[in-house]
């Protein structure tokens, strides 16, 4: 390490640790060493600008054991990548035709051609992913420039654009807003939802750019179609079979099962989400109220992780094409099958040709509809979940959609009530918190304020996160944290001092300090909190057993 005091291993809730190091080079070295020696129970290793987030399954690898492993690897290696065989570089065909190439070169005091040549000649490495699925931050020891971002970000950056920002270069997998200076275009399939490994560029991968005259742009929002001529390889880059290209698999064609008559505000297909993909820039997603989905599935004899339909605020109507069984759990509202009122949290026969109507909810926000056999849909990165932020997975359901139903039921429909319908949430909810990694960025009064304030859920609440209103948390350290890994439940605090709780579709990296993390057992509650609901935080009952938030290894 660059300094004997690094890394600091900081808590990120009850299922993750954040190893903070001194330099980006240390990040690359530590990530490689951890990846090469990961024990059972490591779910994901997520590098960022100055940290490596290690997510674990504490049932297999307790946090104390994970901390000891990180300490041993950090102390015991002299060259983390020395035992890892070098892989062939991923070669990206690129035209240096970006709208900011000339201005960026002028600001750096070089010609546009010299900047392009230096970019092409450099050997790049994927430092980390973030911002969007498949968006990789590339760094190179051969790149001497520090390029400022645009003063005013673009509202639309075309897919395939290659940009510069700070010490990094990167390529946009899809059309998004962005503030990087665009120097060219690539035709590479940077993110292929149908591939076994959707992200072409994963942390640690070697990357080279290979110049072509131009690329053929596809329709807006799609990746460019490809180069219009055979490229020549830059020095040291092999052409032909060593060039890395992603494998593709065909998307499934679901068999018709039910037809959506009216989804109303938002209805999406959700299972338990995508674990272990944050290093590729892919959020967990999945049902916000995981307990409700699990219960609905058990009621109709499905595996707990089978996909169902998450209905927001009610009003959902659908007709089944076959005789089946259905259960609705979660939010509190009326349910009718063929015009007859039925109870939630009970499996009901749903005859072919009849309509299921989930009324507007009197309490709560999200209900879960499970059909025997499980809902079918496009599988992306191992899950059928719809990610509303990154647009991964099946699109939100629309009127007239035919939704497939699988035949994966693993057992009979249980006899009797499996779970009684609980009481609606109170107007004030108590939520337990685990330690966060950046408590020392806040004034001594801030933690007291966090636990003493009756926070109020604002209208800025969706599957990405919930913004709270209350007494601002006073910062002791100004500015932003260099981009680091995030987890669902992380409580970020922007300069306003008003916290935001990240949820399942939240970004996998972020730059606001995390003061605490919602305990996993409390996280489902956020699925049902309406604007105006009050929240009081308290320490998780086992928090005292955690090691110091700022231990060095």
PDB file of C-alpha atoms in Angstrom, residues 152-393:
ATOM      1  CA  UNK A 152     -23.029  22.506 -17.969  1.00  0.00           C
ATOM      2  CA  UNK A 153     -23.730  18.780 -18.515  1.00  0.00           C
ATOM      3  CA  UNK A 154     -25.520  17.700 -21.682  1.00  0.00           C
ATOM      4  CA  UNK A 155     -29.075  16.514 -21.269  1.00  0.00           C
ATOM      5  CA  UNK A 156     -28.436  13.877 -23.932  1.00  0.00           C
ATOM      6  CA  UNK A 157     -25.216  11.986 -24.633  1.00  0.00           C
ATOM      7  CA  UNK A 158     -25.632   9.482 -27.490  1.00  0.00           C
ATOM      8  CA  UNK A 159     -24.962   5.805 -26.830  1.00  0.00           C
ATOM      9  CA  UNK A 160     -21.438   4.823 -27.820  1.00  0.00           C
ATOM     10  CA  UNK A 161     -19.941   8.237 -27.063  1.00  0.00           C
ATOM     11  CA  UNK A 162     -16.408   8.105 -25.626  1.00  0.00           C
ATOM     12  CA  UNK A 163     -15.509  10.854 -23.191  1.00  0.00           C
ATOM     13  CA  UNK A 164     -12.850  12.217 -20.860  1.00  0.00           C
ATOM     14  CA  UNK A 165     -13.288  13.456 -17.286  1.00  0.00           C
ATOM     15  CA  UNK A 166     -10.540  13.962 -14.732  1.00  0.00           C
ATOM     16  CA  UNK A 167      -8.026  11.144 -15.076  1.00  0.00           C
ATOM     17  CA  UNK A 168     -10.575   8.802 -16.669  1.00  0.00           C
ATOM     18  CA  UNK A 169     -11.904   7.849 -20.060  1.00  0.00           C
ATOM     19  CA  UNK A 170     -15.193   6.038 -20.518  1.00  0.00           C
ATOM     20  CA  UNK A 171     -17.861   5.087 -23.039  1.00  0.00           C
ATOM     21  CA  UNK A 172     -21.608   5.559 -22.614  1.00  0.00           C
ATOM     22  CA  UNK A 173     -23.500   2.239 -23.061  1.00  0.00           C
ATOM     23  CA  UNK A 174     -26.807   4.016 -23.706  1.00  0.00           C
ATOM     24  CA  UNK A 175     -28.189   7.489 -24.159  1.00  0.00           C
ATOM     25  CA  UNK A 176     -28.068   9.398 -20.879  1.00  0.00           C
ATOM     26  CA  UNK A 177     -27.302  12.888 -19.585  1.00  0.00           C
ATOM     27  CA  UNK A 178     -23.603  13.459 -18.938  1.00  0.00           C
ATOM     28  CA  UNK A 179     -20.884  16.007 -18.325  1.00  0.00           C
ATOM     29  CA  UNK A 180     -17.853  14.262 -19.805  1.00  0.00           C
ATOM     30  CA  UNK A 181     -16.008  15.820 -22.748  1.00  0.00           C
ATOM     31  CA  UNK A 182     -16.825  13.711 -25.793  1.00  0.00           C
ATOM     32  CA  UNK A 183     -13.867  12.882 -28.034  1.00  0.00           C
ATOM     33  CA  UNK A 184     -15.212  10.035 -30.147  1.00  0.00           C
ATOM     34  CA  UNK A 185     -17.587   7.166 -30.781  1.00  0.00           C
ATOM     35  CA  UNK A 186     -17.302   3.410 -30.390  1.00  0.00           C
ATOM     36  CA  UNK A 187     -19.362   0.670 -31.976  1.00  0.00           C
ATOM     37  CA  UNK A 188     -18.680  -1.828 -29.202  1.00  0.00           C
ATOM     38  CA  UNK A 189     -21.642  -3.571 -27.493  1.00  0.00           C
ATOM     39  CA  UNK A 190     -20.783  -2.130 -24.087  1.00  0.00           C
ATOM     40  CA  UNK A 191     -23.824  -3.612 -22.393  1.00  0.00           C
ATOM     41  CA  UNK A 192     -25.731  -6.573 -23.797  1.00  0.00           C
ATOM     42  CA  UNK A 193     -28.717  -7.528 -21.601  1.00  0.00           C
ATOM     43  CA  UNK A 194     -28.972 -10.923 -23.312  1.00  0.00           C
ATOM     44  CA  UNK A 195     -25.366 -11.915 -22.579  1.00  0.00           C
ATOM     45  CA  UNK A 196     -24.352 -14.163 -19.694  1.00  0.00           C
ATOM     46  CA  UNK A 197     -22.039 -11.335 -18.571  1.00  0.00           C
ATOM     47  CA  UNK A 198     -23.891  -8.227 -19.775  1.00  0.00           C
ATOM     48  CA  UNK A 199     -21.095  -5.700 -19.188  1.00  0.00           C
ATOM     49  CA  UNK A 200     -18.291  -5.869 -21.736  1.00  0.00           C
ATOM     50  CA  UNK A 201     -15.876  -3.952 -19.484  1.00  0.00           C
ATOM     51  CA  UNK A 202     -15.485  -5.349 -15.972  1.00  0.00           C
ATOM     52  CA  UNK A 203     -13.133  -4.118 -13.231  1.00  0.00           C
ATOM     53  CA  UNK A 204      -9.548  -5.131 -13.826  1.00  0.00           C
ATOM     54  CA  UNK A 205      -9.978  -5.718 -17.563  1.00  0.00           C
ATOM     55  CA  UNK A 206      -7.291  -4.403 -19.935  1.00  0.00           C
ATOM     56  CA  UNK A 207      -8.647  -2.183 -22.710  1.00  0.00           C
ATOM     57  CA  UNK A 208      -7.168  -0.738 -25.900  1.00  0.00           C
ATOM     58  CA  UNK A 209      -8.768   1.662 -28.372  1.00  0.00           C
ATOM     59  CA  UNK A 210      -8.329   0.983 -32.092  1.00  0.00           C
ATOM     60  CA  UNK A 211      -8.947   3.836 -34.525  1.00  0.00           C
ATOM     61  CA  UNK A 212     -11.447   3.573 -37.371  1.00  0.00           C
ATOM     62  CA  UNK A 213     -12.540   6.277 -39.815  1.00  0.00           C
ATOM     63  CA  UNK A 214     -16.095   6.382 -38.477  1.00  0.00           C
ATOM     64  CA  UNK A 215     -18.780   4.224 -36.931  1.00  0.00           C
ATOM     65  CA  UNK A 216     -22.347   3.787 -38.111  1.00  0.00           C
ATOM     66  CA  UNK A 217     -24.702   5.186 -35.517  1.00  0.00           C
ATOM     67  CA  UNK A 218     -27.870   3.283 -34.677  1.00  0.00           C
ATOM     68  CA  UNK A 219     -31.180   4.790 -33.606  1.00  0.00           C
ATOM     69  CA  UNK A 220     -31.112   7.013 -30.499  1.00  0.00           C
ATOM     70  CA  UNK A 221     -30.824   4.993 -27.301  1.00  0.00           C
ATOM     71  CA  UNK A 222     -29.184   2.030 -29.045  1.00  0.00           C
ATOM     72  CA  UNK A 223     -25.531   1.140 -29.318  1.00  0.00           C
ATOM     73  CA  UNK A 224     -23.830   2.075 -32.603  1.00  0.00           C
ATOM     74  CA  UNK A 225     -24.101  -0.585 -35.260  1.00  0.00           C
ATOM     75  CA  UNK A 226     -20.395  -0.977 -36.059  1.00  0.00           C
ATOM     76  CA  UNK A 227     -17.441   0.386 -38.005  1.00  0.00           C
ATOM     77  CA  UNK A 228     -17.766   0.917 -41.733  1.00  0.00           C
ATOM     78  CA  UNK A 229     -14.286  -0.372 -42.562  1.00  0.00           C
ATOM     79  CA  UNK A 230     -11.738  -2.899 -41.361  1.00  0.00           C
ATOM     80  CA  UNK A 231      -9.641  -1.228 -38.653  1.00  0.00           C
ATOM     81  CA  UNK A 232      -5.915  -1.478 -38.211  1.00  0.00           C
ATOM     82  CA  UNK A 233      -4.641  -2.396 -34.766  1.00  0.00           C
ATOM     83  CA  UNK A 234      -2.455  -0.002 -32.818  1.00  0.00           C
ATOM     84  CA  UNK A 235       0.998  -1.189 -31.851  1.00  0.00           C
ATOM     85  CA  UNK A 236       0.904  -4.039 -29.355  1.00  0.00           C
ATOM     86  CA  UNK A 237      -2.771  -4.888 -29.879  1.00  0.00           C
ATOM     87  CA  UNK A 238      -3.466  -8.231 -31.565  1.00  0.00           C
ATOM     88  CA  UNK A 239      -6.175  -8.443 -34.194  1.00  0.00           C
ATOM     89  CA  UNK A 240      -8.351 -11.460 -34.761  1.00  0.00           C
ATOM     90  CA  UNK A 241      -9.250 -14.220 -32.305  1.00  0.00           C
ATOM     91  CA  UNK A 242      -7.721 -12.545 -29.211  1.00  0.00           C
ATOM     92  CA  UNK A 243     -10.149  -9.625 -29.462  1.00  0.00           C
ATOM     93  CA  UNK A 244     -12.772 -10.032 -26.739  1.00  0.00           C
ATOM     94  CA  UNK A 245     -16.438  -9.991 -27.757  1.00  0.00           C
ATOM     95  CA  UNK A 246     -19.416 -10.803 -25.538  1.00  0.00           C
ATOM     96  CA  UNK A 247     -21.492 -13.940 -25.939  1.00  0.00           C
ATOM     97  CA  UNK A 248     -25.160 -13.496 -26.734  1.00  0.00           C
ATOM     98  CA  UNK A 249     -28.176 -15.574 -25.808  1.00  0.00           C
ATOM     99  CA  UNK A 250     -31.688 -15.385 -27.193  1.00  0.00           C
ATOM    100  CA  UNK A 251     -34.391 -13.761 -25.057  1.00  0.00           C
ATOM    101  CA  UNK A 252     -37.178 -16.127 -23.952  1.00  0.00           C
ATOM    102  CA  UNK A 253     -40.638 -15.925 -25.461  1.00  0.00           C
ATOM    103  CA  UNK A 254     -43.114 -16.196 -22.591  1.00  0.00           C
ATOM    104  CA  UNK A 255     -46.309 -18.179 -23.073  1.00  0.00           C
ATOM    105  CA  UNK A 256     -49.468 -16.071 -22.622  1.00  0.00           C
ATOM    106  CA  UNK A 257     -50.910 -16.388 -19.135  1.00  0.00           C
ATOM    107  CA  UNK A 258     -52.701 -13.180 -18.224  1.00  0.00           C
ATOM    108  CA  UNK A 259     -53.575  -9.953 -19.991  1.00  0.00           C
ATOM    109  CA  UNK A 260     -53.187  -6.573 -18.333  1.00  0.00           C
ATOM    110  CA  UNK A 261     -56.364  -4.511 -18.609  1.00  0.00           C
ATOM    111  CA  UNK A 262     -55.199  -1.515 -16.592  1.00  0.00           C
ATOM    112  CA  UNK A 263     -51.841  -1.086 -14.787  1.00  0.00           C
ATOM    113  CA  UNK A 264     -52.715   2.478 -13.608  1.00  0.00           C
ATOM    114  CA  UNK A 265     -49.680   4.266 -12.103  1.00  0.00           C
ATOM    115  CA  UNK A 266     -46.929   1.642 -12.174  1.00  0.00           C
ATOM    116  CA  UNK A 267     -46.903  -2.141 -12.315  1.00  0.00           C
ATOM    117  CA  UNK A 268     -43.627  -3.979 -12.805  1.00  0.00           C
ATOM    118  CA  UNK A 269     -42.365  -7.544 -12.814  1.00  0.00           C
ATOM    119  CA  UNK A 270     -40.153  -8.170  -9.784  1.00  0.00           C
ATOM    120  CA  UNK A 271     -38.361 -11.099  -8.203  1.00  0.00           C
ATOM    121  CA  UNK A 272     -35.683 -10.912  -5.505  1.00  0.00           C
ATOM    122  CA  UNK A 273     -33.307  -9.063  -7.804  1.00  0.00           C
ATOM    123  CA  UNK A 274     -29.736  -9.232  -9.039  1.00  0.00           C
ATOM    124  CA  UNK A 275     -27.116  -9.907  -6.400  1.00  0.00           C
ATOM    125  CA  UNK A 276     -23.392  -9.791  -7.073  1.00  0.00           C
ATOM    126  CA  UNK A 277     -23.607  -7.467 -10.075  1.00  0.00           C
ATOM    127  CA  UNK A 278     -22.769  -4.063  -8.587  1.00  0.00           C
ATOM    128  CA  UNK A 279     -19.194  -4.321  -9.890  1.00  0.00           C
ATOM    129  CA  UNK A 280     -20.735  -4.240 -13.395  1.00  0.00           C
ATOM    130  CA  UNK A 281     -22.788  -1.149 -12.543  1.00  0.00           C
ATOM    131  CA  UNK A 282     -25.974  -3.201 -12.081  1.00  0.00           C
ATOM    132  CA  UNK A 283     -28.200  -2.455  -9.076  1.00  0.00           C
ATOM    133  CA  UNK A 284     -29.902  -5.166  -7.048  1.00  0.00           C
ATOM    134  CA  UNK A 285     -33.426  -4.078  -8.019  1.00  0.00           C
ATOM    135  CA  UNK A 286     -36.173  -6.618  -7.230  1.00  0.00           C
ATOM    136  CA  UNK A 287     -39.200  -6.290  -4.958  1.00  0.00           C
ATOM    137  CA  UNK A 288     -38.996  -3.402  -2.482  1.00  0.00           C
ATOM    138  CA  UNK A 289     -41.082  -5.369   0.034  1.00  0.00           C
ATOM    139  CA  UNK A 290     -39.249  -8.680  -0.223  1.00  0.00           C
ATOM    140  CA  UNK A 291     -41.186 -10.221   2.642  1.00  0.00           C
ATOM    141  CA  UNK A 292     -44.503  -9.550   0.934  1.00  0.00           C
ATOM    142  CA  UNK A 293     -43.332 -11.134  -2.330  1.00  0.00           C
ATOM    143  CA  UNK A 294     -41.967 -14.174  -0.512  1.00  0.00           C
ATOM    144  CA  UNK A 295     -45.249 -14.632   1.324  1.00  0.00           C
ATOM    145  CA  UNK A 296     -47.345 -14.290  -1.844  1.00  0.00           C
ATOM    146  CA  UNK A 297     -45.220 -16.920  -3.552  1.00  0.00           C
ATOM    147  CA  UNK A 298     -45.451 -19.367  -0.649  1.00  0.00           C
ATOM    148  CA  UNK A 299     -49.233 -18.986  -0.634  1.00  0.00           C
ATOM    149  CA  UNK A 300     -49.514 -20.320  -4.204  1.00  0.00           C
ATOM    150  CA  UNK A 301     -46.827 -23.003  -3.868  1.00  0.00           C
ATOM    151  CA  UNK A 302     -44.018 -21.125  -5.649  1.00  0.00           C
ATOM    152  CA  UNK A 303     -40.410 -20.791  -4.668  1.00  0.00           C
ATOM    153  CA  UNK A 304     -39.990 -17.620  -2.603  1.00  0.00           C
ATOM    154  CA  UNK A 305     -37.890 -15.954  -5.302  1.00  0.00           C
ATOM    155  CA  UNK A 306     -40.330 -16.474  -8.172  1.00  0.00           C
ATOM    156  CA  UNK A 307     -41.272 -13.345 -10.083  1.00  0.00           C
ATOM    157  CA  UNK A 308     -44.534 -11.591  -9.331  1.00  0.00           C
ATOM    158  CA  UNK A 309     -46.101  -8.238 -10.169  1.00  0.00           C
ATOM    159  CA  UNK A 310     -45.419  -5.223  -7.966  1.00  0.00           C
ATOM    160  CA  UNK A 311     -48.427  -2.876  -8.078  1.00  0.00           C
ATOM    161  CA  UNK A 312     -47.942   0.726  -6.958  1.00  0.00           C
ATOM    162  CA  UNK A 313     -50.912   2.420  -5.198  1.00  0.00           C
ATOM    163  CA  UNK A 314     -53.488   0.035  -6.681  1.00  0.00           C
ATOM    164  CA  UNK A 315     -56.031   0.177  -9.486  1.00  0.00           C
ATOM    165  CA  UNK A 316     -54.532  -2.858 -11.272  1.00  0.00           C
ATOM    166  CA  UNK A 317     -56.792  -5.062 -13.426  1.00  0.00           C
ATOM    167  CA  UNK A 318     -55.930  -8.225 -15.356  1.00  0.00           C
ATOM    168  CA  UNK A 319     -57.653 -11.244 -16.929  1.00  0.00           C
ATOM    169  CA  UNK A 320     -56.204 -14.748 -16.804  1.00  0.00           C
ATOM    170  CA  UNK A 321     -56.247 -16.989 -19.855  1.00  0.00           C
ATOM    171  CA  UNK A 322     -56.123 -20.222 -17.853  1.00  0.00           C
ATOM    172  CA  UNK A 323     -57.410 -21.547 -14.548  1.00  0.00           C
ATOM    173  CA  UNK A 324     -54.823 -20.739 -11.903  1.00  0.00           C
ATOM    174  CA  UNK A 325     -54.216 -19.689  -8.310  1.00  0.00           C
ATOM    175  CA  UNK A 326     -53.363 -16.182  -7.175  1.00  0.00           C
ATOM    176  CA  UNK A 327     -52.423 -14.391  -3.964  1.00  0.00           C
ATOM    177  CA  UNK A 328     -52.033 -10.688  -3.210  1.00  0.00           C
ATOM    178  CA  UNK A 329     -49.949  -9.366  -0.323  1.00  0.00           C
ATOM    179  CA  UNK A 330     -48.343  -6.095   0.781  1.00  0.00           C
ATOM    180  CA  UNK A 331     -50.351  -2.868   0.747  1.00  0.00           C
ATOM    181  CA  UNK A 332     -53.870  -2.666   2.192  1.00  0.00           C
ATOM    182  CA  UNK A 333     -56.766  -2.412  -0.273  1.00  0.00           C
ATOM    183  CA  UNK A 334     -59.762  -4.233  -1.713  1.00  0.00           C
ATOM    184  CA  UNK A 335     -59.362  -7.224  -4.068  1.00  0.00           C
ATOM    185  CA  UNK A 336     -62.027  -8.711  -6.346  1.00  0.00           C
ATOM    186  CA  UNK A 337     -62.024 -11.791  -8.586  1.00  0.00           C
ATOM    187  CA  UNK A 338     -64.866 -11.893 -11.116  1.00  0.00           C
ATOM    188  CA  UNK A 339     -66.566  -9.147  -9.114  1.00  0.00           C
ATOM    189  CA  UNK A 340     -66.411 -10.994  -5.787  1.00  0.00           C
ATOM    190  CA  UNK A 341     -64.439  -9.587  -2.859  1.00  0.00           C
ATOM    191  CA  UNK A 342     -61.602 -11.819  -1.651  1.00  0.00           C
ATOM    192  CA  UNK A 343     -59.072 -11.512   1.148  1.00  0.00           C
ATOM    193  CA  UNK A 344     -55.387 -10.684   0.806  1.00  0.00           C
ATOM    194  CA  UNK A 345     -52.775 -13.057   2.180  1.00  0.00           C
ATOM    195  CA  UNK A 346     -54.853 -16.041   1.041  1.00  0.00           C
ATOM    196  CA  UNK A 347     -54.519 -18.155  -2.118  1.00  0.00           C
ATOM    197  CA  UNK A 348     -57.605 -17.988  -4.343  1.00  0.00           C
ATOM    198  CA  UNK A 349     -58.687 -19.865  -7.442  1.00  0.00           C
ATOM    199  CA  UNK A 350     -58.649 -17.535 -10.456  1.00  0.00           C
ATOM    200  CA  UNK A 351     -60.831 -19.051 -13.215  1.00  0.00           C
ATOM    201  CA  UNK A 352     -59.929 -18.592 -16.884  1.00  0.00           C
ATOM    202  CA  UNK A 353     -61.510 -15.541 -18.487  1.00  0.00           C
ATOM    203  CA  UNK A 354     -62.250 -13.723 -15.229  1.00  0.00           C
ATOM    204  CA  UNK A 355     -60.878 -10.394 -14.059  1.00  0.00           C
ATOM    205  CA  UNK A 356     -58.752  -9.712 -11.011  1.00  0.00           C
ATOM    206  CA  UNK A 357     -59.111  -6.144  -9.722  1.00  0.00           C
ATOM    207  CA  UNK A 358     -56.797  -4.730  -7.056  1.00  0.00           C
ATOM    208  CA  UNK A 359     -58.463  -1.563  -5.814  1.00  0.00           C
ATOM    209  CA  UNK A 360     -56.752   1.669  -4.767  1.00  0.00           C
ATOM    210  CA  UNK A 361     -54.869   1.139  -1.527  1.00  0.00           C
ATOM    211  CA  UNK A 362     -56.145   2.623   1.716  1.00  0.00           C
ATOM    212  CA  UNK A 363     -52.759   2.079   3.363  1.00  0.00           C
ATOM    213  CA  UNK A 364     -49.288   1.339   2.070  1.00  0.00           C
ATOM    214  CA  UNK A 365     -47.864   1.819  -1.397  1.00  0.00           C
ATOM    215  CA  UNK A 366     -47.006  -1.522  -3.028  1.00  0.00           C
ATOM    216  CA  UNK A 367     -48.838  -4.843  -3.329  1.00  0.00           C
ATOM    217  CA  UNK A 368     -47.497  -8.090  -4.768  1.00  0.00           C
ATOM    218  CA  UNK A 369     -49.450 -10.383  -7.038  1.00  0.00           C
ATOM    219  CA  UNK A 370     -48.169 -13.964  -7.260  1.00  0.00           C
ATOM    220  CA  UNK A 371     -49.588 -16.467  -9.725  1.00  0.00           C
ATOM    221  CA  UNK A 372     -48.998 -20.182  -9.333  1.00  0.00           C
ATOM    222  CA  UNK A 373     -45.956 -21.147 -11.410  1.00  0.00           C
ATOM    223  CA  UNK A 374     -44.462 -17.656 -11.336  1.00  0.00           C
ATOM    224  CA  UNK A 375     -44.601 -14.694 -13.708  1.00  0.00           C
ATOM    225  CA  UNK A 376     -42.421 -14.996 -16.811  1.00  0.00           C
ATOM    226  CA  UNK A 377     -40.406 -12.241 -18.434  1.00  0.00           C
ATOM    227  CA  UNK A 378     -37.087 -11.292 -19.953  1.00  0.00           C
ATOM    228  CA  UNK A 379     -34.150 -12.506 -17.853  1.00  0.00           C
ATOM    229  CA  UNK A 380     -31.347  -9.934 -17.603  1.00  0.00           C
ATOM    230  CA  UNK A 381     -28.272 -10.662 -15.483  1.00  0.00           C
ATOM    231  CA  UNK A 382     -30.011 -13.596 -13.831  1.00  0.00           C
ATOM    232  CA  UNK A 383     -33.243 -11.821 -12.872  1.00  0.00           C
ATOM    233  CA  UNK A 384     -36.637 -10.879 -14.281  1.00  0.00           C
ATOM    234  CA  UNK A 385     -36.760  -7.720 -12.164  1.00  0.00           C
ATOM    235  CA  UNK A 386     -37.543  -4.349 -13.730  1.00  0.00           C
ATOM    236  CA  UNK A 387     -34.956  -1.699 -12.813  1.00  0.00           C
ATOM    237  CA  UNK A 388     -36.714   1.636 -13.203  1.00  0.00           C
ATOM    238  CA  UNK A 389     -33.524   3.730 -13.049  1.00  0.00           C
ATOM    239  CA  UNK A 390     -31.338   1.878 -15.535  1.00  0.00           C
ATOM    240  CA  UNK A 391     -34.243   0.472 -17.604  1.00  0.00           C
ATOM    241  CA  UNK A 392     -33.005  -3.106 -17.275  1.00  0.00           C
ATOM    242  CA  UNK A 393     -35.370  -6.047 -17.415  1.00  0.00           C
TER     243      UNK A 393
END
